[in-house]
Coordinates of C-alpha atoms in Angstrom, one line a residue:
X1 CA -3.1 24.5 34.8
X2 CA -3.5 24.6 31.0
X3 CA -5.2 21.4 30.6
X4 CA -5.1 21.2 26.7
X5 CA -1.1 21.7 27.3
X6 CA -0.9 19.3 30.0
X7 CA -3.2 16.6 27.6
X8 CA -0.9 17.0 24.8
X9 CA 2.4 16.6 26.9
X10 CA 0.6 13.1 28.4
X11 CA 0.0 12.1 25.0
X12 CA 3.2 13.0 23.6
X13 CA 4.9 11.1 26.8
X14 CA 3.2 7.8 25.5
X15 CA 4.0 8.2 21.6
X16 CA 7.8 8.7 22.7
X17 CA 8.3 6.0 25.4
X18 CA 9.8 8.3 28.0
X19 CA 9.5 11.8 29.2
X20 CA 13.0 12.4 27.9
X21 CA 11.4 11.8 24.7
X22 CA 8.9 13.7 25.0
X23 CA 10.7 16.9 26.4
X24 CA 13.2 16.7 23.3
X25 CA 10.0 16.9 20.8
X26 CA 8.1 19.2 22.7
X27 CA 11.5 21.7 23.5
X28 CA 10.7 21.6 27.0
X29 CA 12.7 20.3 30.3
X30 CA 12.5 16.8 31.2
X31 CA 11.1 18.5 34.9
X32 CA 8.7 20.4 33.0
X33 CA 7.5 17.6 31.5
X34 CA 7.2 15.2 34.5
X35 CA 5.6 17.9 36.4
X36 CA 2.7 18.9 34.1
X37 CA 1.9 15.2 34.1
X38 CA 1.8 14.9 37.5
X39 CA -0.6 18.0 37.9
X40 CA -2.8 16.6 34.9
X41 CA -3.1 13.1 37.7
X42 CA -3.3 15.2 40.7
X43 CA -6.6 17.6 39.0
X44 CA -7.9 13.8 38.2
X45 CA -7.1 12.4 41.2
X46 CA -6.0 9.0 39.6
X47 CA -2.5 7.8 38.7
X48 CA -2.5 7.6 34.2
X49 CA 1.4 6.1 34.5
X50 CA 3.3 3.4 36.0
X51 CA 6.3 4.9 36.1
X52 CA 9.6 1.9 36.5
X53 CA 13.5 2.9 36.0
X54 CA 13.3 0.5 32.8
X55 CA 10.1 1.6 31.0
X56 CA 6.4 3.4 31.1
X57 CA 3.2 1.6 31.3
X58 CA -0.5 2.9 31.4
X59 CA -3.2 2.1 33.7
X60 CA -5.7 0.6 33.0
X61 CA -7.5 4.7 33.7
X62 CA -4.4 6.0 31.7
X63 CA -5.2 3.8 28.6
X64 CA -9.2 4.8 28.5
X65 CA -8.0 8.5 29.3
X66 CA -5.3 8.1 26.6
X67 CA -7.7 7.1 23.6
X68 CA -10.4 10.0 24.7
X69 CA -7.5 12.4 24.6
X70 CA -6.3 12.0 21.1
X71 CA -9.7 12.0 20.2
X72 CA -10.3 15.4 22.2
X73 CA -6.5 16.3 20.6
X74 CA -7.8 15.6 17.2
X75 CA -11.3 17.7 17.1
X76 CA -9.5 20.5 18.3
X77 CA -7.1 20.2 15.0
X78 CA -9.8 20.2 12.7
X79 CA -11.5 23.2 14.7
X80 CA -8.2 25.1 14.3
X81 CA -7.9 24.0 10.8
X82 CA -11.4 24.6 10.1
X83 CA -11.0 28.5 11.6
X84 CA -7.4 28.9 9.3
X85 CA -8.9 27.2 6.1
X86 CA -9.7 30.8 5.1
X87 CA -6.1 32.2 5.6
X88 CA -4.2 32.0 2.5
X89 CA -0.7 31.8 4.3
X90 CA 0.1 28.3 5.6
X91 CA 1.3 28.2 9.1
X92 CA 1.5 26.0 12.0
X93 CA 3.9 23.1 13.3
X94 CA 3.7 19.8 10.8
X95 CA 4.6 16.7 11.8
X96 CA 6.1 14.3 9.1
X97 CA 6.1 10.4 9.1
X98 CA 8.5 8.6 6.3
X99 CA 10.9 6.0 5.6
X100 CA 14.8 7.0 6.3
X101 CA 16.6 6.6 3.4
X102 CA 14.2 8.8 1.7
X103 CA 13.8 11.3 4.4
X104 CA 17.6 11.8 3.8
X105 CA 18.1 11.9 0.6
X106 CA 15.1 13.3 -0.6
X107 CA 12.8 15.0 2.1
X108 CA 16.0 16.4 3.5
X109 CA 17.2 18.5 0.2
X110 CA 14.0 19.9 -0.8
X111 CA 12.9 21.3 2.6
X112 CA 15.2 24.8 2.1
X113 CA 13.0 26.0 -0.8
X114 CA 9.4 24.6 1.3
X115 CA 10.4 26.9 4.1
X116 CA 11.6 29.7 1.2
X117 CA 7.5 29.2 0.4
X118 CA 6.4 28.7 3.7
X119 CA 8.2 30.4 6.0
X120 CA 5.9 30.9 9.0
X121 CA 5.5 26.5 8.9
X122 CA 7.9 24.6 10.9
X123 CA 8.4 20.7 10.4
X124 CA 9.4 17.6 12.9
X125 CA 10.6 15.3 10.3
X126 CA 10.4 11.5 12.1
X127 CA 12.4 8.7 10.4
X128 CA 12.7 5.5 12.5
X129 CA 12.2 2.6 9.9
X130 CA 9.5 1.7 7.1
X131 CA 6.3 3.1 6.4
X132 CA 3.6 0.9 5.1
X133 CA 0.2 3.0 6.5
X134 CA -0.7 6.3 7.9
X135 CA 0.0 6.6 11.4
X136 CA -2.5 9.2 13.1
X137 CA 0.3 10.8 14.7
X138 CA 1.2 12.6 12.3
X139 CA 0.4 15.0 9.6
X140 CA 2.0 13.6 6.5
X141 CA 2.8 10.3 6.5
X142 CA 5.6 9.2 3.4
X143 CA 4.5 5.5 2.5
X144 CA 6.8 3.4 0.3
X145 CA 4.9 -0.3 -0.8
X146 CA 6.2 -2.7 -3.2
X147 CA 4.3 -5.3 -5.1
X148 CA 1.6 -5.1 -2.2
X149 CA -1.2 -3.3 -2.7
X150 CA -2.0 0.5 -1.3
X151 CA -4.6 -0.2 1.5
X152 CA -6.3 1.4 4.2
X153 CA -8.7 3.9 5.9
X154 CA -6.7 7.4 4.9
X155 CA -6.4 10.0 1.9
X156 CA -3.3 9.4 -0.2
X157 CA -1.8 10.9 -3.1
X158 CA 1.2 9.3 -5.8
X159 CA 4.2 11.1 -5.4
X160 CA 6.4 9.1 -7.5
X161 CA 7.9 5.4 -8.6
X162 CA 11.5 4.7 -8.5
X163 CA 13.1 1.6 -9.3
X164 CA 15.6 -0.8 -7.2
X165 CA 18.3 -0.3 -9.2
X166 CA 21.9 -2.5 -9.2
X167 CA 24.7 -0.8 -9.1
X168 CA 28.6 -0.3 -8.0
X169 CA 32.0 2.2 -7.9
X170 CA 33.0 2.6 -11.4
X171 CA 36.7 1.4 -9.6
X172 CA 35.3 -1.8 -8.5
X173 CA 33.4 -2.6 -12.1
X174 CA 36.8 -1.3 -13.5
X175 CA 38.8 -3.9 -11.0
X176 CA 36.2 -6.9 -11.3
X177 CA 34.6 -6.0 -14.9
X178 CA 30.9 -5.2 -15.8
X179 CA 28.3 -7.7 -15.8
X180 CA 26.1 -8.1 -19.2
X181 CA 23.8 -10.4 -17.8
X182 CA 22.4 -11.2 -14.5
X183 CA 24.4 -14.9 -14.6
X184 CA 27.9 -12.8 -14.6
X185 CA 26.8 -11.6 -10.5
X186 CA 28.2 -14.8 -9.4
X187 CA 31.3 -13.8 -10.0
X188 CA 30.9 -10.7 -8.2
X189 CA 30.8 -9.3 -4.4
X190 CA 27.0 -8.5 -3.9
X191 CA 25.0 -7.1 -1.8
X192 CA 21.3 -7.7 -0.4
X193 CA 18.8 -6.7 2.3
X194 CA 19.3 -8.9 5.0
X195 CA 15.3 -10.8 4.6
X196 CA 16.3 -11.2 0.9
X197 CA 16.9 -15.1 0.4
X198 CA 17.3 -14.3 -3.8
X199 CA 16.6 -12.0 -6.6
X200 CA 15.1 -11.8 -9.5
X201 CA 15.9 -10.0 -12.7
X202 CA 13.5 -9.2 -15.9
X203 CA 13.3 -7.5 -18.8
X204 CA 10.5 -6.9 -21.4
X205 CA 6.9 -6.5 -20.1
X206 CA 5.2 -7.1 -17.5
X207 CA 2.4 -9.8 -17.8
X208 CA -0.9 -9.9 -15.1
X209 CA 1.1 -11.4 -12.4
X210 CA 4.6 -12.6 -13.9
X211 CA 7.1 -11.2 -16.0
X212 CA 6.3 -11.6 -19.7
X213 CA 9.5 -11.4 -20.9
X214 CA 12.9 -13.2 -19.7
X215 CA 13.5 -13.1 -16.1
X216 CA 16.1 -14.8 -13.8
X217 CA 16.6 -15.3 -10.3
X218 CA 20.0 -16.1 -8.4
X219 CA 20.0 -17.2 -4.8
X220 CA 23.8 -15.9 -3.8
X221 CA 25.8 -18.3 -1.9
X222 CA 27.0 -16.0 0.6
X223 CA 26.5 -12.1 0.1
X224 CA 29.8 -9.7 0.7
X225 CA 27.3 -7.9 2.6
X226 CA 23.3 -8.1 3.8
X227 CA 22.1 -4.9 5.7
X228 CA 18.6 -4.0 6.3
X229 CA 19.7 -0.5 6.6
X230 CA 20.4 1.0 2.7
X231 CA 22.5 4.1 3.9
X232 CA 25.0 1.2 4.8
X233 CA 24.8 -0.5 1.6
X234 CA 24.6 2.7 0.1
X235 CA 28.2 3.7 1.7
X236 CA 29.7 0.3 1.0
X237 CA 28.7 0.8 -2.7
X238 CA 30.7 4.0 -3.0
X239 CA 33.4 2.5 -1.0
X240 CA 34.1 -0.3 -3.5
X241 CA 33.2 -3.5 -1.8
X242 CA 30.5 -4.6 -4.5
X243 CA 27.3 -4.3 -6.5
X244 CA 24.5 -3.8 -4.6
X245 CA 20.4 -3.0 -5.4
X246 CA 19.1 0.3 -4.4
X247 CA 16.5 2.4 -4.7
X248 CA 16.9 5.8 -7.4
X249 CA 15.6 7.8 -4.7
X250 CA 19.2 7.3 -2.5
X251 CA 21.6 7.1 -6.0
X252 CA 20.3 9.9 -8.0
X253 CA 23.1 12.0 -6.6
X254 CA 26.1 9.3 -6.8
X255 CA 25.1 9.0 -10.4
X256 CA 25.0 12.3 -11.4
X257 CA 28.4 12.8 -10.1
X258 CA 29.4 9.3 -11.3
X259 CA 30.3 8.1 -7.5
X260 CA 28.4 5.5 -9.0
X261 CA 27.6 3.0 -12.1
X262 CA 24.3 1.8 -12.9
X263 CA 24.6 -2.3 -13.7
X264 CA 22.7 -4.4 -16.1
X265 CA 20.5 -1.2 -17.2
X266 CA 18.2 -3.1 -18.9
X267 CA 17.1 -5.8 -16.5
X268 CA 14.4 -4.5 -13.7
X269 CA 14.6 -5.9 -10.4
X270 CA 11.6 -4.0 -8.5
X271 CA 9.8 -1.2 -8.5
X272 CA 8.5 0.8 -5.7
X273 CA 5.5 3.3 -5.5
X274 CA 5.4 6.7 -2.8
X275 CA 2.8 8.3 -2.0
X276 CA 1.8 11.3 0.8
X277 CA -0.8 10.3 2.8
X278 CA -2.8 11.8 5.5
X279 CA -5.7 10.4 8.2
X280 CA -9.4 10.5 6.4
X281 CA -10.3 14.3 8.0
X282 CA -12.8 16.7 7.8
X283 CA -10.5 19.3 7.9
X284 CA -6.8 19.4 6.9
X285 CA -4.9 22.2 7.6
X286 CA -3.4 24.3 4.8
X287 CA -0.1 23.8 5.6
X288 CA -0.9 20.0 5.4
X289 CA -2.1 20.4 2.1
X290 CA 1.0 22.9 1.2
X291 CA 2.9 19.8 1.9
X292 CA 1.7 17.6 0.0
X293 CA 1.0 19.8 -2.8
X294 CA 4.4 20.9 -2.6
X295 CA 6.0 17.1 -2.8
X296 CA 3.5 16.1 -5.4
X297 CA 5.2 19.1 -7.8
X298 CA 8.3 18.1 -7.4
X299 CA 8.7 15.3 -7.7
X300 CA 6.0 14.6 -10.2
X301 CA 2.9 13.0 -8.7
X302 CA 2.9 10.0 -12.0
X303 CA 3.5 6.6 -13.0
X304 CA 7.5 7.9 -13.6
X305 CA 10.9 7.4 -11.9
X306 CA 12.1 11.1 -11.8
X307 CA 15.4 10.3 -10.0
X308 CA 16.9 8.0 -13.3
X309 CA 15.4 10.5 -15.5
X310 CA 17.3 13.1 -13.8
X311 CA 20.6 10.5 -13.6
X312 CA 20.2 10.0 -17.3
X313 CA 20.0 6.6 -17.2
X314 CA 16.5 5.5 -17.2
X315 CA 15.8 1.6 -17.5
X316 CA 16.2 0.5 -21.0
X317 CA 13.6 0.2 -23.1
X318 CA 11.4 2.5 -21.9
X319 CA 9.1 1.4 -19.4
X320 CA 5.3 0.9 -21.0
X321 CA 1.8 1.8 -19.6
X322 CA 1.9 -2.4 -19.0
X323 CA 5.0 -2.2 -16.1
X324 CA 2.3 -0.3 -13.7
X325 CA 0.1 -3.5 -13.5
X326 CA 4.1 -4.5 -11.3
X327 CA 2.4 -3.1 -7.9
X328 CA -1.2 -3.2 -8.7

C-alpha cells in the first residue's frame, strides 16, 4: 500500500463530504477510493469513518489522525517545493480557491494563455461561494472583501479594485428612461442581493469613515428581483427586467459589446478589493508563485479598476488617492 497515496485520498474524502467527491477530484473510481481507505484502517487497525447512507463523520481516532495527516501532507509540499525551487519550469497540479462570479468571468478567460506559459501546470479551479480568508486547502486562494478589513495569518498580494457598478439593457433604459440621480430608481425595476435591506449612493470624496461629499440611500419597497447569486442578476440585466448593481469584474464584457449601460456613472455605490493569497509557507512552489505573478500582471496588482478602464467608462470624476481610505 502507498501510504502517502492512501493519506491523501483520506484527506481528500473529508474535504469533499463523500467518496464520490473525492473520486471526481482525484480522477479515480468511487471503488478505488473506498478501497484505499479501508486498507489505510485495516494497516491501523482502527475504523477513521463512520460511514451512514446520509453523510460521513470521523472518529474521534479519524479526527486526531486527520489533523496529523495534513500536517504530514503539508511538510511533504514544502520538501517537494523546496527540491523544485531550483527548476525554472513551473509544474505540478495547483489547486485554486475563489469567489464564482469571478472564477467565471475572469479566472475562466485568462487561463488559455497561463497554460500557453505554463504548459506542464494543471489547475482544479474550485468556486462554491465567497471567499473572505485563505483556506489551507488550497494553493491560491482568490479573496474578495469589502469595506472590512484584509485580515489573517497568510501572504497576500492586490490584484485589483473594481467597483459595484449600476447598470441595465440599453432597451429597458430606452423603454423606462435613464436615471440622472439616484432619487429617479424609484421609478424603476431594481435589483439587489438578497441580505441587502438598502443602498447607498455618493459622489465626491471619500472622508475617514463617511462619504465627504453627497450621498443618498433608498431602501426599495419591493425589489423586481433579490438574488444572492450575481450570474442571475447578471442574466436578468441583459434580459431587460431592470437595473441592477454589479461588480466590473462580471460587466466588463456586456459593456464592451453594449449588452449593457452603465447607470448614474458618477455616483459610487461600493468598491471591492481582490487579492491572491496563499497559507504563510516556507516554501511555495514555483508554479504557485507563477500564479500569482501571472494574475498580478494582468490584471494590474494597484489601487485601479481595470475592467471600467477597459469598458471606457470609468466612474466620473476620477477616483483620487482619498477613495482607497473606502476599504481601509
Amino acid at each position: 500500500m502507498d501510504r502517502l497515496h492512501s493519506m491523501r485520498v483520506f484527506s481528500r474524502v473529508i474535504e469533499e463530504g463523500s467518496f464520490a467527491g473525492a473520486a471526481r477530484q482525484l480522477n479515480l473510481s468511487a471503488a478505488v477510493v473506498t478501497r484505499l481507505v479501508a486498507d489505510l484502517e485495516e494497516h491501523l487497525g482502527a475504523r477513521l469513518i463512520n460511514r451512514t447512507t446520509r453523510r460521513l463523520a470521523l472518529t474521534d481516532i479519524g479526527e486526531l489522525y486527520l489533523e496529523r495527516v495534513r500536517q504530514i501532507l503539508t511538510e511533504v509540499e514544502e520538501a517537494e517545493a523546496l527540491a523544485s525551487a531550483a527548476t525554472s519550469e513551473p509544474r505540478g497540479h495547483l489547486r485554486v480557491l475563489a469567489p464564482p462570479a469571478f472564477a467565471v468571468h475572469q479566472i475562466a478567460k485568462h487561463l488559455p494563455r497561463f497554460r500557453q506559459l505554463y504548459p506542464k501546470v494543471t489547475i482544479e479551479l474550485a468556486a462554491p461561494g465567497p471567499v473572505e480568508t485563505v483556506d489551507e486547502n488550497y494553493d491560491v486562494s482568490i479573496i474578495q472583501v469589502g469595506r472590512q478589513p484584509l485580515n489573517g495569518d497568510f501572504v497576500a498580494r492586490l490584484l485589483a479594485r473594481s467597483e459595484v457598478i449600476t447598470c441595465a439593457s440599453p432597451a429597458y433604459l430606452d423603454q423606462r428612461g435613464r436615471p440622472e440621480h439616484p432619487n429617479d430608481l424609484h421609478e424603476h425595476e431594481a435589483m439587489l442581493p438578497s441580505f441587502a435591506r438598502e443602498i447607498t449612493f455618493y459622489r465626491g470624496p471619500w472622508g475617514d469613515d463617511e462619504p465627504a461629499g453627497e450621498s443618498v440611500t433608498l431602501v426599495p419597497a419591493r425589489p423586481a428581483l433579490s438574488t444572492i447569486h450575481s450570474d442571475t442578476m447578471y442574466a436578468a440585466a441583459l434580459a431587460g427586467m431592470g437595473i441592477s448593481g454589479l461588480p466590473s469584474y462580471v460587466v466588463e464584457d456586456a459593456l464592451l459589446e453594449h449588452a449593457l449601460e452603465r447607470v448614474l456613472p458618477e455616483w459610487r455605490v461600493l468598491t471591492l478589493r481582490l487579492y491572491a493569497a496563499m497559507p504563510t509557507r516556507k516554501y511555495v512552489p514555483a508554479r504557485t508563485r507563477a500564479f500569482i505573478d501571472f494574475l498580478v500582471q494582468t490584471l494590474g496588482g494597484r489601487e485601479h479598476d481595470p475592467w471600467l478602464q477597459w469598458a471606457g467608462c470609468e466612474t466620473c470624476p476620477p477616483v483620487d488617492s482619498k477613495q482607497g481610505s473606502l476599504l481601509q
